[in-house]
Amino acid sequence: MPDVVAFAGHQVHVCRYREARTLLRWLGDDLRGQTVLDVAGGDGYWAGQARRRGANAVSVDLARHKMVRGARLRHAPALVEGDALRLPVRDASVDKVMSICAIEHFDDGPAALREMSRVLRPGGELVMSADCLSRRTEWPDLFEEHRRRYHVRRTYTHETLAELLSGQGLDVVEHSYQFRGRFAERTYLALSAHGGRAGFNAAAPLIPVVAFGDTRQPNARGSIVLVRARKRFT
């Protein structure tokens, strides 16, 4: 039953399914022998998907109640209580880092990126997503409600993330936007502002429509930005 509940919460979702699946694809299908760290991983569900691919998977989060739930999952990763701004992980001890729409909630996003870089081995990769909401000024009331509900501190683009990551010794090698079109982005904000989690879950049947719409739009703006970056050897 815990796995069924977690599946419904994480995968029956208008954006999280495709978002997390893209990040997992970037991590690779065969993760045997690799250590994967999910920063602000909640109950560890997505780190558990990395474990299913063979990884030594670790999820770090401050929400103990989520970790209690996650410990009951069939493919539960190691669950560690810790702060993303002070990761309880040794320097250069992780092969890959994942973080799913977490950085926008941190009080100090650049400090979190610095920590992610610190724990990565040279040549290791970071895959992450973040709120972008590129057209938020068109619907300020919707954005303000989204920001208030989800405690969003800052939004990011692939350019701003590339600049921040470069300063920490990582180079962006790939990026992607989701909910790229104007209608799709307004739908995302409206679901967030008025529907919350229940709205995102109920809108899951729209996933193919949004995915198809994204293919018809330039990969330059949208509601969510995803980046894949690699740590330099120097």
JSON list of N, CA, C and O in Angstrom, two decimals, residues 39-97:
[
{"chain": "A", "resi": 39, "resn": "VAL", "atom": "N", "xyz": [18.67, 15.67, -3.40]},
{"chain": "A", "resi": 39, "resn": "VAL", "atom": "CA", "xyz": [18.66, 16.77, -2.45]},
{"chain": "A", "resi": 39, "resn": "VAL", "atom": "C", "xyz": [17.24, 17.29, -2.29]},
{"chain": "A", "resi": 39, "resn": "VAL", "atom": "O", "xyz": [16.59, 17.63, -3.27]},
{"chain": "A", "resi": 40, "resn": "ALA", "atom": "N", "xyz": [16.78, 17.35, -1.04]},
{"chain": "A", "resi": 40, "resn": "ALA", "atom": "CA", "xyz": [15.39, 17.70, -0.72]},
{"chain": "A", "resi": 40, "resn": "ALA", "atom": "C", "xyz": [14.46, 16.68, -1.37]},
{"chain": "A", "resi": 40, "resn": "ALA", "atom": "O", "xyz": [13.49, 17.03, -2.03]},
{"chain": "A", "resi": 41, "resn": "GLY", "atom": "N", "xyz": [14.78, 15.40, -1.15]},
{"chain": "A", "resi": 41, "resn": "GLY", "atom": "CA", "xyz": [14.07, 14.31, -1.81]},
{"chain": "A", "resi": 41, "resn": "GLY", "atom": "C", "xyz": [12.78, 13.87, -1.15]},
{"chain": "A", "resi": 41, "resn": "GLY", "atom": "O", "xyz": [12.17, 12.90, -1.60]},
{"chain": "A", "resi": 42, "resn": "GLY", "atom": "N", "xyz": [12.35, 14.54, -0.08]},
{"chain": "A", "resi": 42, "resn": "GLY", "atom": "CA", "xyz": [11.08, 14.20, 0.54]},
{"chain": "A", "resi": 42, "resn": "GLY", "atom": "C", "xyz": [11.06, 12.78, 1.08]},
{"chain": "A", "resi": 42, "resn": "GLY", "atom": "O", "xyz": [11.92, 12.38, 1.86]},
{"chain": "A", "resi": 43, "resn": "ASP", "atom": "N", "xyz": [10.09, 12.00, 0.62]},
{"chain": "A", "resi": 43, "resn": "ASP", "atom": "CA", "xyz": [9.98, 10.62, 1.09]},
{"chain": "A", "resi": 43, "resn": "ASP", "atom": "C", "xyz": [10.94, 9.66, 0.39]},
{"chain": "A", "resi": 43, "resn": "ASP", "atom": "O", "xyz": [10.96, 8.47, 0.68]},
{"chain": "A", "resi": 44, "resn": "GLY", "atom": "N", "xyz": [11.74, 10.19, -0.54]},
{"chain": "A", "resi": 44, "resn": "GLY", "atom": "CA", "xyz": [12.73, 9.36, -1.20]},
{"chain": "A", "resi": 44, "resn": "GLY", "atom": "C", "xyz": [12.21, 8.57, -2.38]},
{"chain": "A", "resi": 44, "resn": "GLY", "atom": "O", "xyz": [12.93, 7.72, -2.92]},
{"chain": "A", "resi": 45, "resn": "TYR", "atom": "N", "xyz": [10.99, 8.86, -2.83]},
{"chain": "A", "resi": 45, "resn": "TYR", "atom": "CA", "xyz": [10.41, 8.07, -3.90]},
{"chain": "A", "resi": 45, "resn": "TYR", "atom": "C", "xyz": [11.27, 8.08, -5.17]},
{"chain": "A", "resi": 45, "resn": "TYR", "atom": "O", "xyz": [11.55, 7.02, -5.74]},
{"chain": "A", "resi": 46, "resn": "TRP", "atom": "N", "xyz": [11.70, 9.27, -5.62]},
{"chain": "A", "resi": 46, "resn": "TRP", "atom": "CA", "xyz": [12.45, 9.33, -6.87]},
{"chain": "A", "resi": 46, "resn": "TRP", "atom": "C", "xyz": [13.86, 8.80, -6.68]},
{"chain": "A", "resi": 46, "resn": "TRP", "atom": "O", "xyz": [14.41, 8.18, -7.61]},
{"chain": "A", "resi": 47, "resn": "ALA", "atom": "N", "xyz": [14.46, 8.98, -5.51]},
{"chain": "A", "resi": 47, "resn": "ALA", "atom": "CA", "xyz": [15.74, 8.33, -5.24]},
{"chain": "A", "resi": 47, "resn": "ALA", "atom": "C", "xyz": [15.57, 6.82, -5.28]},
{"chain": "A", "resi": 47, "resn": "ALA", "atom": "O", "xyz": [16.46, 6.09, -5.72]},
{"chain": "A", "resi": 48, "resn": "GLY", "atom": "N", "xyz": [14.40, 6.36, -4.85]},
{"chain": "A", "resi": 48, "resn": "GLY", "atom": "CA", "xyz": [14.10, 4.94, -4.92]},
{"chain": "A", "resi": 48, "resn": "GLY", "atom": "C", "xyz": [14.07, 4.43, -6.35]},
{"chain": "A", "resi": 48, "resn": "GLY", "atom": "O", "xyz": [14.44, 3.27, -6.61]},
{"chain": "A", "resi": 49, "resn": "GLN", "atom": "N", "xyz": [13.66, 5.27, -7.28]},
{"chain": "A", "resi": 49, "resn": "GLN", "atom": "CA", "xyz": [13.67, 4.88, -8.69]},
{"chain": "A", "resi": 49, "resn": "GLN", "atom": "C", "xyz": [15.11, 4.75, -9.20]},
{"chain": "A", "resi": 49, "resn": "GLN", "atom": "O", "xyz": [15.41, 3.89, -10.04]},
{"chain": "A", "resi": 50, "resn": "ALA", "atom": "N", "xyz": [16.00, 5.59, -8.67]},
{"chain": "A", "resi": 50, "resn": "ALA", "atom": "CA", "xyz": [17.42, 5.44, -9.01]},
{"chain": "A", "resi": 50, "resn": "ALA", "atom": "C", "xyz": [17.97, 4.16, -8.40]},
{"chain": "A", "resi": 50, "resn": "ALA", "atom": "O", "xyz": [18.79, 3.46, -9.02]},
{"chain": "A", "resi": 51, "resn": "ARG", "atom": "N", "xyz": [17.52, 3.82, -7.20]},
{"chain": "A", "resi": 51, "resn": "ARG", "atom": "CA", "xyz": [17.96, 2.57, -6.59]},
{"chain": "A", "resi": 51, "resn": "ARG", "atom": "C", "xyz": [17.52, 1.37, -7.43]},
{"chain": "A", "resi": 51, "resn": "ARG", "atom": "O", "xyz": [18.25, 0.38, -7.56]},
{"chain": "A", "resi": 52, "resn": "ARG", "atom": "N", "xyz": [16.31, 1.44, -7.99]},
{"chain": "A", "resi": 52, "resn": "ARG", "atom": "CA", "xyz": [15.84, 0.35, -8.86]},
{"chain": "A", "resi": 52, "resn": "ARG", "atom": "C", "xyz": [16.75, 0.16, -10.05]},
{"chain": "A", "resi": 52, "resn": "ARG", "atom": "O", "xyz": [16.79, -0.93, -10.64]},
{"chain": "A", "resi": 53, "resn": "ARG", "atom": "N", "xyz": [17.46, 1.20, -10.45]},
{"chain": "A", "resi": 53, "resn": "ARG", "atom": "CA", "xyz": [18.40, 1.11, -11.58]},
{"chain": "A", "resi": 53, "resn": "ARG", "atom": "C", "xyz": [19.79, 0.69, -11.12]},
{"chain": "A", "resi": 53, "resn": "ARG", "atom": "O", "xyz": [20.73, 0.74, -11.91]},
{"chain": "A", "resi": 54, "resn": "GLY", "atom": "N", "xyz": [19.91, 0.34, -9.85]},
{"chain": "A", "resi": 54, "resn": "GLY", "atom": "CA", "xyz": [21.17, -0.19, -9.34]},
{"chain": "A", "resi": 54, "resn": "GLY", "atom": "C", "xyz": [22.00, 0.76, -8.51]},
{"chain": "A", "resi": 54, "resn": "GLY", "atom": "O", "xyz": [23.07, 0.39, -8.03]},
{"chain": "A", "resi": 55, "resn": "ALA", "atom": "N", "xyz": [21.54, 2.00, -8.35]},
{"chain": "A", "resi": 55, "resn": "ALA", "atom": "CA", "xyz": [22.34, 2.99, -7.64]},
{"chain": "A", "resi": 55, "resn": "ALA", "atom": "C", "xyz": [22.36, 2.74, -6.13]},
{"chain": "A", "resi": 55, "resn": "ALA", "atom": "O", "xyz": [21.41, 2.19, -5.56]},
{"chain": "A", "resi": 56, "resn": "ASN", "atom": "N", "xyz": [23.44, 3.18, -5.52]},
{"chain": "A", "resi": 56, "resn": "ASN", "atom": "CA", "xyz": [23.47, 3.37, -4.08]},
{"chain": "A", "resi": 56, "resn": "ASN", "atom": "C", "xyz": [22.82, 4.73, -3.85]},
{"chain": "A", "resi": 56, "resn": "ASN", "atom": "O", "xyz": [23.47, 5.77, -3.97]},
{"chain": "A", "resi": 57, "resn": "ALA", "atom": "N", "xyz": [21.52, 4.74, -3.60]},
{"chain": "A", "resi": 57, "resn": "ALA", "atom": "CA", "xyz": [20.73, 5.98, -3.61]},
{"chain": "A", "resi": 57, "resn": "ALA", "atom": "C", "xyz": [20.52, 6.50, -2.19]},
{"chain": "A", "resi": 57, "resn": "ALA", "atom": "O", "xyz": [20.21, 5.75, -1.26]},
{"chain": "A", "resi": 58, "resn": "VAL", "atom": "N", "xyz": [20.68, 7.83, -2.06]},
{"chain": "A", "resi": 58, "resn": "VAL", "atom": "CA", "xyz": [20.52, 8.51, -0.77]},
{"chain": "A", "resi": 58, "resn": "VAL", "atom": "C", "xyz": [19.61, 9.71, -0.99]},
{"chain": "A", "resi": 58, "resn": "VAL", "atom": "O", "xyz": [19.79, 10.46, -1.95]},
{"chain": "A", "resi": 59, "resn": "SER", "atom": "N", "xyz": [18.65, 9.89, -0.10]},
{"chain": "A", "resi": 59, "resn": "SER", "atom": "CA", "xyz": [17.77, 11.06, -0.15]},
{"chain": "A", "resi": 59, "resn": "SER", "atom": "C", "xyz": [17.96, 11.87, 1.12]},
{"chain": "A", "resi": 59, "resn": "SER", "atom": "O", "xyz": [17.88, 11.33, 2.22]},
{"chain": "A", "resi": 60, "resn": "VAL", "atom": "N", "xyz": [18.22, 13.16, 0.96]},
{"chain": "A", "resi": 60, "resn": "VAL", "atom": "CA", "xyz": [18.40, 14.06, 2.10]},
{"chain": "A", "resi": 60, "resn": "VAL", "atom": "C", "xyz": [17.23, 15.03, 2.15]},
{"chain": "A", "resi": 60, "resn": "VAL", "atom": "O", "xyz": [16.87, 15.64, 1.14]},
{"chain": "A", "resi": 61, "resn": "ASP", "atom": "N", "xyz": [16.64, 15.18, 3.32]},
{"chain": "A", "resi": 61, "resn": "ASP", "atom": "CA", "xyz": [15.51, 16.10, 3.49]},
{"chain": "A", "resi": 61, "resn": "ASP", "atom": "C", "xyz": [15.41, 16.46, 4.96]},
{"chain": "A", "resi": 61, "resn": "ASP", "atom": "O", "xyz": [15.89, 15.72, 5.83]},
{"chain": "A", "resi": 62, "resn": "LEU", "atom": "N", "xyz": [14.75, 17.58, 5.23]},
{"chain": "A", "resi": 62, "resn": "LEU", "atom": "CA", "xyz": [14.53, 18.01, 6.61]},
{"chain": "A", "resi": 62, "resn": "LEU", "atom": "C", "xyz": [13.22, 17.51, 7.19]},
{"chain": "A", "resi": 62, "resn": "LEU", "atom": "O", "xyz": [13.02, 17.55, 8.40]},
{"chain": "A", "resi": 63, "resn": "ALA", "atom": "N", "xyz": [12.30, 17.03, 6.32]},
{"chain": "A", "resi": 63, "resn": "ALA", "atom": "CA", "xyz": [10.96, 16.65, 6.76]},
{"chain": "A", "resi": 63, "resn": "ALA", "atom": "C", "xyz": [10.97, 15.20, 7.26]},
{"chain": "A", "resi": 63, "resn": "ALA", "atom": "O", "xyz": [10.84, 14.26, 6.47]},
{"chain": "A", "resi": 64, "resn": "ARG", "atom": "N", "xyz": [11.10, 15.03, 8.55]},
{"chain": "A", "resi": 64, "resn": "ARG", "atom": "CA", "xyz": [11.20, 13.68, 9.12]},
{"chain": "A", "resi": 64, "resn": "ARG", "atom": "C", "xyz": [9.95, 12.86, 8.85]},
{"chain": "A", "resi": 64, "resn": "ARG", "atom": "O", "xyz": [10.02, 11.66, 8.60]},
{"chain": "A", "resi": 65, "resn": "HIS", "atom": "N", "xyz": [8.76, 13.50, 8.88]},
{"chain": "A", "resi": 65, "resn": "HIS", "atom": "CA", "xyz": [7.53, 12.74, 8.68]},
{"chain": "A", "resi": 65, "resn": "HIS", "atom": "C", "xyz": [7.47, 12.15, 7.27]},
{"chain": "A", "resi": 65, "resn": "HIS", "atom": "O", "xyz": [6.91, 11.07, 7.07]},
{"chain": "A", "resi": 66, "resn": "LYS", "atom": "N", "xyz": [8.06, 12.82, 6.29]},
{"chain": "A", "resi": 66, "resn": "LYS", "atom": "CA", "xyz": [8.10, 12.27, 4.95]},
{"chain": "A", "resi": 66, "resn": "LYS", "atom": "C", "xyz": [9.03, 11.06, 4.89]},
{"chain": "A", "resi": 66, "resn": "LYS", "atom": "O", "xyz": [8.74, 10.06, 4.22]},
{"chain": "A", "resi": 67, "resn": "MET", "atom": "N", "xyz": [10.13, 11.14, 5.59]},
{"chain": "A", "resi": 67, "resn": "MET", "atom": "CA", "xyz": [11.07, 10.03, 5.59]},
{"chain": "A", "resi": 67, "resn": "MET", "atom": "C", "xyz": [10.50, 8.81, 6.29]},
{"chain": "A", "resi": 67, "resn": "MET", "atom": "O", "xyz": [10.80, 7.67, 5.91]},
{"chain": "A", "resi": 68, "resn": "VAL", "atom": "N", "xyz": [9.67, 9.03, 7.31]},
{"chain": "A", "resi": 68, "resn": "VAL", "atom": "CA", "xyz": [9.02, 7.91, 7.98]},
{"chain": "A", "resi": 68, "resn": "VAL", "atom": "C", "xyz": [8.14, 7.16, 6.98]},
{"chain": "A", "resi": 68, "resn": "VAL", "atom": "O", "xyz": [8.13, 5.92, 6.94]},
{"chain": "A", "resi": 69, "resn": "ARG", "atom": "N", "xyz": [7.42, 7.90, 6.13]},
{"chain": "A", "resi": 69, "resn": "ARG", "atom": "CA", "xyz": [6.62, 7.26, 5.08]},
{"chain": "A", "resi": 69, "resn": "ARG", "atom": "C", "xyz": [7.51, 6.56, 4.08]},
{"chain": "A", "resi": 69, "resn": "ARG", "atom": "O", "xyz": [7.25, 5.44, 3.64]},
{"chain": "A", "resi": 70, "resn": "GLY", "atom": "N", "xyz": [8.58, 7.25, 3.68]},
{"chain": "A", "resi": 70, "resn": "GLY", "atom": "CA", "xyz": [9.45, 6.71, 2.65]},
{"chain": "A", "resi": 70, "resn": "GLY", "atom": "C", "xyz": [10.16, 5.43, 3.06]},
{"chain": "A", "resi": 70, "resn": "GLY", "atom": "O", "xyz": [10.48, 4.60, 2.20]},
{"chain": "A", "resi": 71, "resn": "ALA", "atom": "N", "xyz": [10.42, 5.27, 4.34]},
{"chain": "A", "resi": 71, "resn": "ALA", "atom": "CA", "xyz": [11.11, 4.07, 4.81]},
{"chain": "A", "resi": 71, "resn": "ALA", "atom": "C", "xyz": [10.30, 2.80, 4.55]},
{"chain": "A", "resi": 71, "resn": "ALA", "atom": "O", "xyz": [10.86, 1.70, 4.56]},
{"chain": "A", "resi": 72, "resn": "ARG", "atom": "N", "xyz": [8.99, 2.95, 4.30]},
{"chain": "A", "resi": 72, "resn": "ARG", "atom": "CA", "xyz": [8.13, 1.79, 4.06]},
{"chain": "A", "resi": 72, "resn": "ARG", "atom": "C", "xyz": [8.04, 1.43, 2.58]},
{"chain": "A", "resi": 72, "resn": "ARG", "atom": "O", "xyz": [7.37, 0.45, 2.24]},
{"chain": "A", "resi": 73, "resn": "LEU", "atom": "N", "xyz": [8.68, 2.21, 1.72]},
{"chain": "A", "resi": 73, "resn": "LEU", "atom": "CA", "xyz": [8.64, 1.90, 0.29]},
{"chain": "A", "resi": 73, "resn": "LEU", "atom": "C", "xyz": [9.47, 0.67, -0.03]},
{"chain": "A", "resi": 73, "resn": "LEU", "atom": "O", "xyz": [10.50, 0.41, 0.60]},
{"chain": "A", "resi": 74, "resn": "ARG", "atom": "N", "xyz": [9.07, -0.06, -1.04]},
{"chain": "A", "resi": 74, "resn": "ARG", "atom": "CA", "xyz": [9.75, -1.30, -1.40]},
{"chain": "A", "resi": 74, "resn": "ARG", "atom": "C", "xyz": [11.20, -1.05, -1.81]},
{"chain": "A", "resi": 74, "resn": "ARG", "atom": "O", "xyz": [12.10, -1.81, -1.46]},
{"chain": "A", "resi": 75, "resn": "HIS", "atom": "N", "xyz": [11.43, 0.03, -2.55]},
{"chain": "A", "resi": 75, "resn": "HIS", "atom": "CA", "xyz": [12.78, 0.35, -3.01]},
{"chain": "A", "resi": 75, "resn": "HIS", "atom": "C", "xyz": [13.29, 1.60, -2.30]},
{"chain": "A", "resi": 75, "resn": "HIS", "atom": "O", "xyz": [13.92, 2.46, -2.92]},
{"chain": "A", "resi": 76, "resn": "ALA", "atom": "N", "xyz": [13.05, 1.67, -1.01]},
{"chain": "A", "resi": 76, "resn": "ALA", "atom": "CA", "xyz": [13.45, 2.85, -0.25]},
{"chain": "A", "resi": 76, "resn": "ALA", "atom": "C", "xyz": [14.96, 3.07, -0.33]},
{"chain": "A", "resi": 76, "resn": "ALA", "atom": "O", "xyz": [15.74, 2.12, -0.16]},
{"chain": "A", "resi": 77, "resn": "PRO", "atom": "N", "xyz": [15.39, 4.30, -0.59]},
{"chain": "A", "resi": 77, "resn": "PRO", "atom": "CA", "xyz": [16.81, 4.62, -0.55]},
{"chain": "A", "resi": 77, "resn": "PRO", "atom": "C", "xyz": [17.25, 4.82, 0.90]},
{"chain": "A", "resi": 77, "resn": "PRO", "atom": "O", "xyz": [16.41, 4.74, 1.81]},
{"chain": "A", "resi": 78, "resn": "ALA", "atom": "N", "xyz": [18.51, 5.10, 1.10]},
{"chain": "A", "resi": 78, "resn": "ALA", "atom": "CA", "xyz": [18.94, 5.56, 2.41]},
{"chain": "A", "resi": 78, "resn": "ALA", "atom": "C", "xyz": [18.33, 6.93, 2.63]},
{"chain": "A", "resi": 78, "resn": "ALA", "atom": "O", "xyz": [18.39, 7.81, 1.76]},
{"chain": "A", "resi": 79, "resn": "LEU", "atom": "N", "xyz": [17.70, 7.13, 3.78]},
{"chain": "A", "resi": 79, "resn": "LEU", "atom": "CA", "xyz": [17.00, 8.39, 4.08]},
{"chain": "A", "resi": 79, "resn": "LEU", "atom": "C", "xyz": [17.75, 9.10, 5.20]},
{"chain": "A", "resi": 79, "resn": "LEU", "atom": "O", "xyz": [17.88, 8.58, 6.31]},
{"chain": "A", "resi": 80, "resn": "VAL", "atom": "N", "xyz": [18.24, 10.31, 4.88]},
{"chain": "A", "resi": 80, "resn": "VAL", "atom": "CA", "xyz": [19.08, 11.05, 5.81]},
{"chain": "A", "resi": 80, "resn": "VAL", "atom": "C", "xyz": [18.43, 12.39, 6.11]},
{"chain": "A", "resi": 80, "resn": "VAL", "atom": "O", "xyz": [18.07, 13.14, 5.19]},
{"chain": "A", "resi": 81, "resn": "GLU", "atom": "N", "xyz": [18.28, 12.70, 7.38]},
{"chain": "A", "resi": 81, "resn": "GLU", "atom": "CA", "xyz": [17.74, 14.00, 7.76]},
{"chain": "A", "resi": 81, "resn": "GLU", "atom": "C", "xyz": [18.86, 15.04, 7.69]},
{"chain": "A", "resi": 81, "resn": "GLU", "atom": "O", "xyz": [19.89, 14.89, 8.37]},
{"chain": "A", "resi": 82, "resn": "GLY", "atom": "N", "xyz": [18.67, 16.04, 6.87]},
{"chain": "A", "resi": 82, "resn": "GLY", "atom": "CA", "xyz": [19.73, 17.03, 6.71]},
{"chain": "A", "resi": 82, "resn": "GLY", "atom": "C", "xyz": [19.27, 18.23, 5.90]},
{"chain": "A", "resi": 82, "resn": "GLY", "atom": "O", "xyz": [18.26, 18.19, 5.21]},
{"chain": "A", "resi": 83, "resn": "ASP", "atom": "N", "xyz": [20.05, 19.29, 5.98]},
{"chain": "A", "resi": 83, "resn": "ASP", "atom": "CA", "xyz": [19.76, 20.57, 5.35]},
{"chain": "A", "resi": 83, "resn": "ASP", "atom": "C", "xyz": [20.48, 20.65, 4.01]},
{"chain": "A", "resi": 83, "resn": "ASP", "atom": "O", "xyz": [21.68, 20.36, 3.92]},
{"chain": "A", "resi": 84, "resn": "ALA", "atom": "N", "xyz": [19.78, 21.06, 2.97]},
{"chain": "A", "resi": 84, "resn": "ALA", "atom": "CA", "xyz": [20.39, 21.20, 1.65]},
{"chain": "A", "resi": 84, "resn": "ALA", "atom": "C", "xyz": [21.50, 22.25, 1.64]},
{"chain": "A", "resi": 84, "resn": "ALA", "atom": "O", "xyz": [22.37, 22.21, 0.78]},
{"chain": "A", "resi": 85, "resn": "LEU", "atom": "N", "xyz": [21.46, 23.18, 2.58]},
{"chain": "A", "resi": 85, "resn": "LEU", "atom": "CA", "xyz": [22.49, 24.21, 2.64]},
{"chain": "A", "resi": 85, "resn": "LEU", "atom": "C", "xyz": [23.72, 23.75, 3.42]},
{"chain": "A", "resi": 85, "resn": "LEU", "atom": "O", "xyz": [24.75, 24.44, 3.42]},
{"chain": "A", "resi": 86, "resn": "ARG", "atom": "N", "xyz": [23.61, 22.61, 4.08]},
{"chain": "A", "resi": 86, "resn": "ARG", "atom": "CA", "xyz": [24.74, 22.01, 4.82]},
{"chain": "A", "resi": 86, "resn": "ARG", "atom": "C", "xyz": [24.62, 20.49, 4.70]},
{"chain": "A", "resi": 86, "resn": "ARG", "atom": "O", "xyz": [24.31, 19.81, 5.68]},
{"chain": "A", "resi": 87, "resn": "LEU", "atom": "N", "xyz": [24.85, 19.98, 3.52]},
{"chain": "A", "resi": 87, "resn": "LEU", "atom": "CA", "xyz": [24.63, 18.57, 3.27]},
{"chain": "A", "resi": 87, "resn": "LEU", "atom": "C", "xyz": [25.54, 17.70, 4.15]},
{"chain": "A", "resi": 87, "resn": "LEU", "atom": "O", "xyz": [26.76, 17.93, 4.20]},
{"chain": "A", "resi": 88, "resn": "PRO", "atom": "N", "xyz": [24.96, 16.71, 4.82]},
{"chain": "A", "resi": 88, "resn": "PRO", "atom": "CA", "xyz": [25.76, 15.82, 5.67]},
{"chain": "A", "resi": 88, "resn": "PRO", "atom": "C", "xyz": [26.45, 14.73, 4.86]},
{"chain": "A", "resi": 88, "resn": "PRO", "atom": "O", "xyz": [26.28, 13.53, 5.09]},
{"chain": "A", "resi": 89, "resn": "VAL", "atom": "N", "xyz": [27.24, 15.16, 3.88]},
{"chain": "A", "resi": 89, "resn": "VAL", "atom": "CA", "xyz": [27.87, 14.27, 2.91]},
{"chain": "A", "resi": 89, "resn": "VAL", "atom": "C", "xyz": [29.32, 14.73, 2.70]},
{"chain": "A", "resi": 89, "resn": "VAL", "atom": "O", "xyz": [29.59, 15.94, 2.64]},
{"chain": "A", "resi": 90, "resn": "ARG", "atom": "N", "xyz": [30.24, 13.80, 2.57]},
{"chain": "A", "resi": 90, "resn": "ARG", "atom": "CA", "xyz": [31.65, 14.14, 2.40]},
{"chain": "A", "resi": 90, "resn": "ARG", "atom": "C", "xyz": [31.91, 14.79, 1.04]},
{"chain": "A", "resi": 90, "resn": "ARG", "atom": "O", "xyz": [31.19, 14.56, 0.07]},
{"chain": "A", "resi": 91, "resn": "ASP", "atom": "N", "xyz": [32.97, 15.56, 0.98]},
{"chain": "A", "resi": 91, "resn": "ASP", "atom": "CA", "xyz": [33.41, 16.16, -0.27]},
{"chain": "A", "resi": 91, "resn": "ASP", "atom": "C", "xyz": [33.67, 15.09, -1.33]},
{"chain": "A", "resi": 91, "resn": "ASP", "atom": "O", "xyz": [34.26, 14.03, -1.02]},
{"chain": "A", "resi": 92, "resn": "ALA", "atom": "N", "xyz": [33.27, 15.38, -2.56]},
{"chain": "A", "resi": 92, "resn": "ALA", "atom": "CA", "xyz": [33.60, 14.54, -3.72]},
{"chain": "A", "resi": 92, "resn": "ALA", "atom": "C", "xyz": [33.33, 13.06, -3.48]},
{"chain": "A", "resi": 92, "resn": "ALA", "atom": "O", "xyz": [34.13, 12.20, -3.86]},
{"chain": "A", "resi": 93, "resn": "SER", "atom": "N", "xyz": [32.18, 12.78, -2.88]},
{"chain": "A", "resi": 93, "resn": "SER", "atom": "CA", "xyz": [31.85, 11.38, -2.55]},
{"chain": "A", "resi": 93, "resn": "SER", "atom": "C", "xyz": [30.65, 10.85, -3.33]},
{"chain": "A", "resi": 93, "resn": "SER", "atom": "O", "xyz": [30.25, 9.70, -3.14]},
{"chain": "A", "resi": 94, "resn": "VAL", "atom": "N", "xyz": [30.06, 11.66, -4.21]},
{"chain": "A", "resi": 94, "resn": "VAL", "atom": "CA", "xyz": [28.83, 11.31, -4.91]},
{"chain": "A", "resi": 94, "resn": "VAL", "atom": "C", "xyz": [29.06, 11.36, -6.42]},
{"chain": "A", "resi": 94, "resn": "VAL", "atom": "O", "xyz": [29.73, 12.27, -6.93]},
{"chain": "A", "resi": 95, "resn": "ASP", "atom": "N", "xyz": [28.53, 10.37, -7.12]},
{"chain": "A", "resi": 95, "resn": "ASP", "atom": "CA", "xyz": [28.67, 10.33, -8.58]},
{"chain": "A", "resi": 95, "resn": "ASP", "atom": "C", "xyz": [27.67, 11.23, -9.28]},
{"chain": "A", "resi": 95, "resn": "ASP", "atom": "O", "xyz": [28.00, 11.88, -10.28]},
{"chain": "A", "resi": 96, "resn": "LYS", "atom": "N", "xyz": [26.44, 11.26, -8.76]},
{"chain": "A", "resi": 96, "resn": "LYS", "atom": "CA", "xyz": [25.40, 12.06, -9.39]},
{"chain": "A", "resi": 96, "resn": "LYS", "atom": "C", "xyz": [24.47, 12.64, -8.34]},
{"chain": "A", "resi": 96, "resn": "LYS", "atom": "O", "xyz": [24.16, 11.99, -7.33]},
{"chain": "A", "resi": 97, "resn": "VAL", "atom": "N", "xyz": [24.05, 13.88, -8.58]},
{"chain": "A", "resi": 97, "resn": "VAL", "atom": "CA", "xyz": [23.11, 14.57, -7.69]},
{"chain": "A", "resi": 97, "resn": "VAL", "atom": "C", "xyz": [21.84, 14.87, -8.47]},
{"chain": "A", "resi": 97, "resn": "VAL", "atom": "O", "xyz": [21.90, 15.27, -9.65]}
]
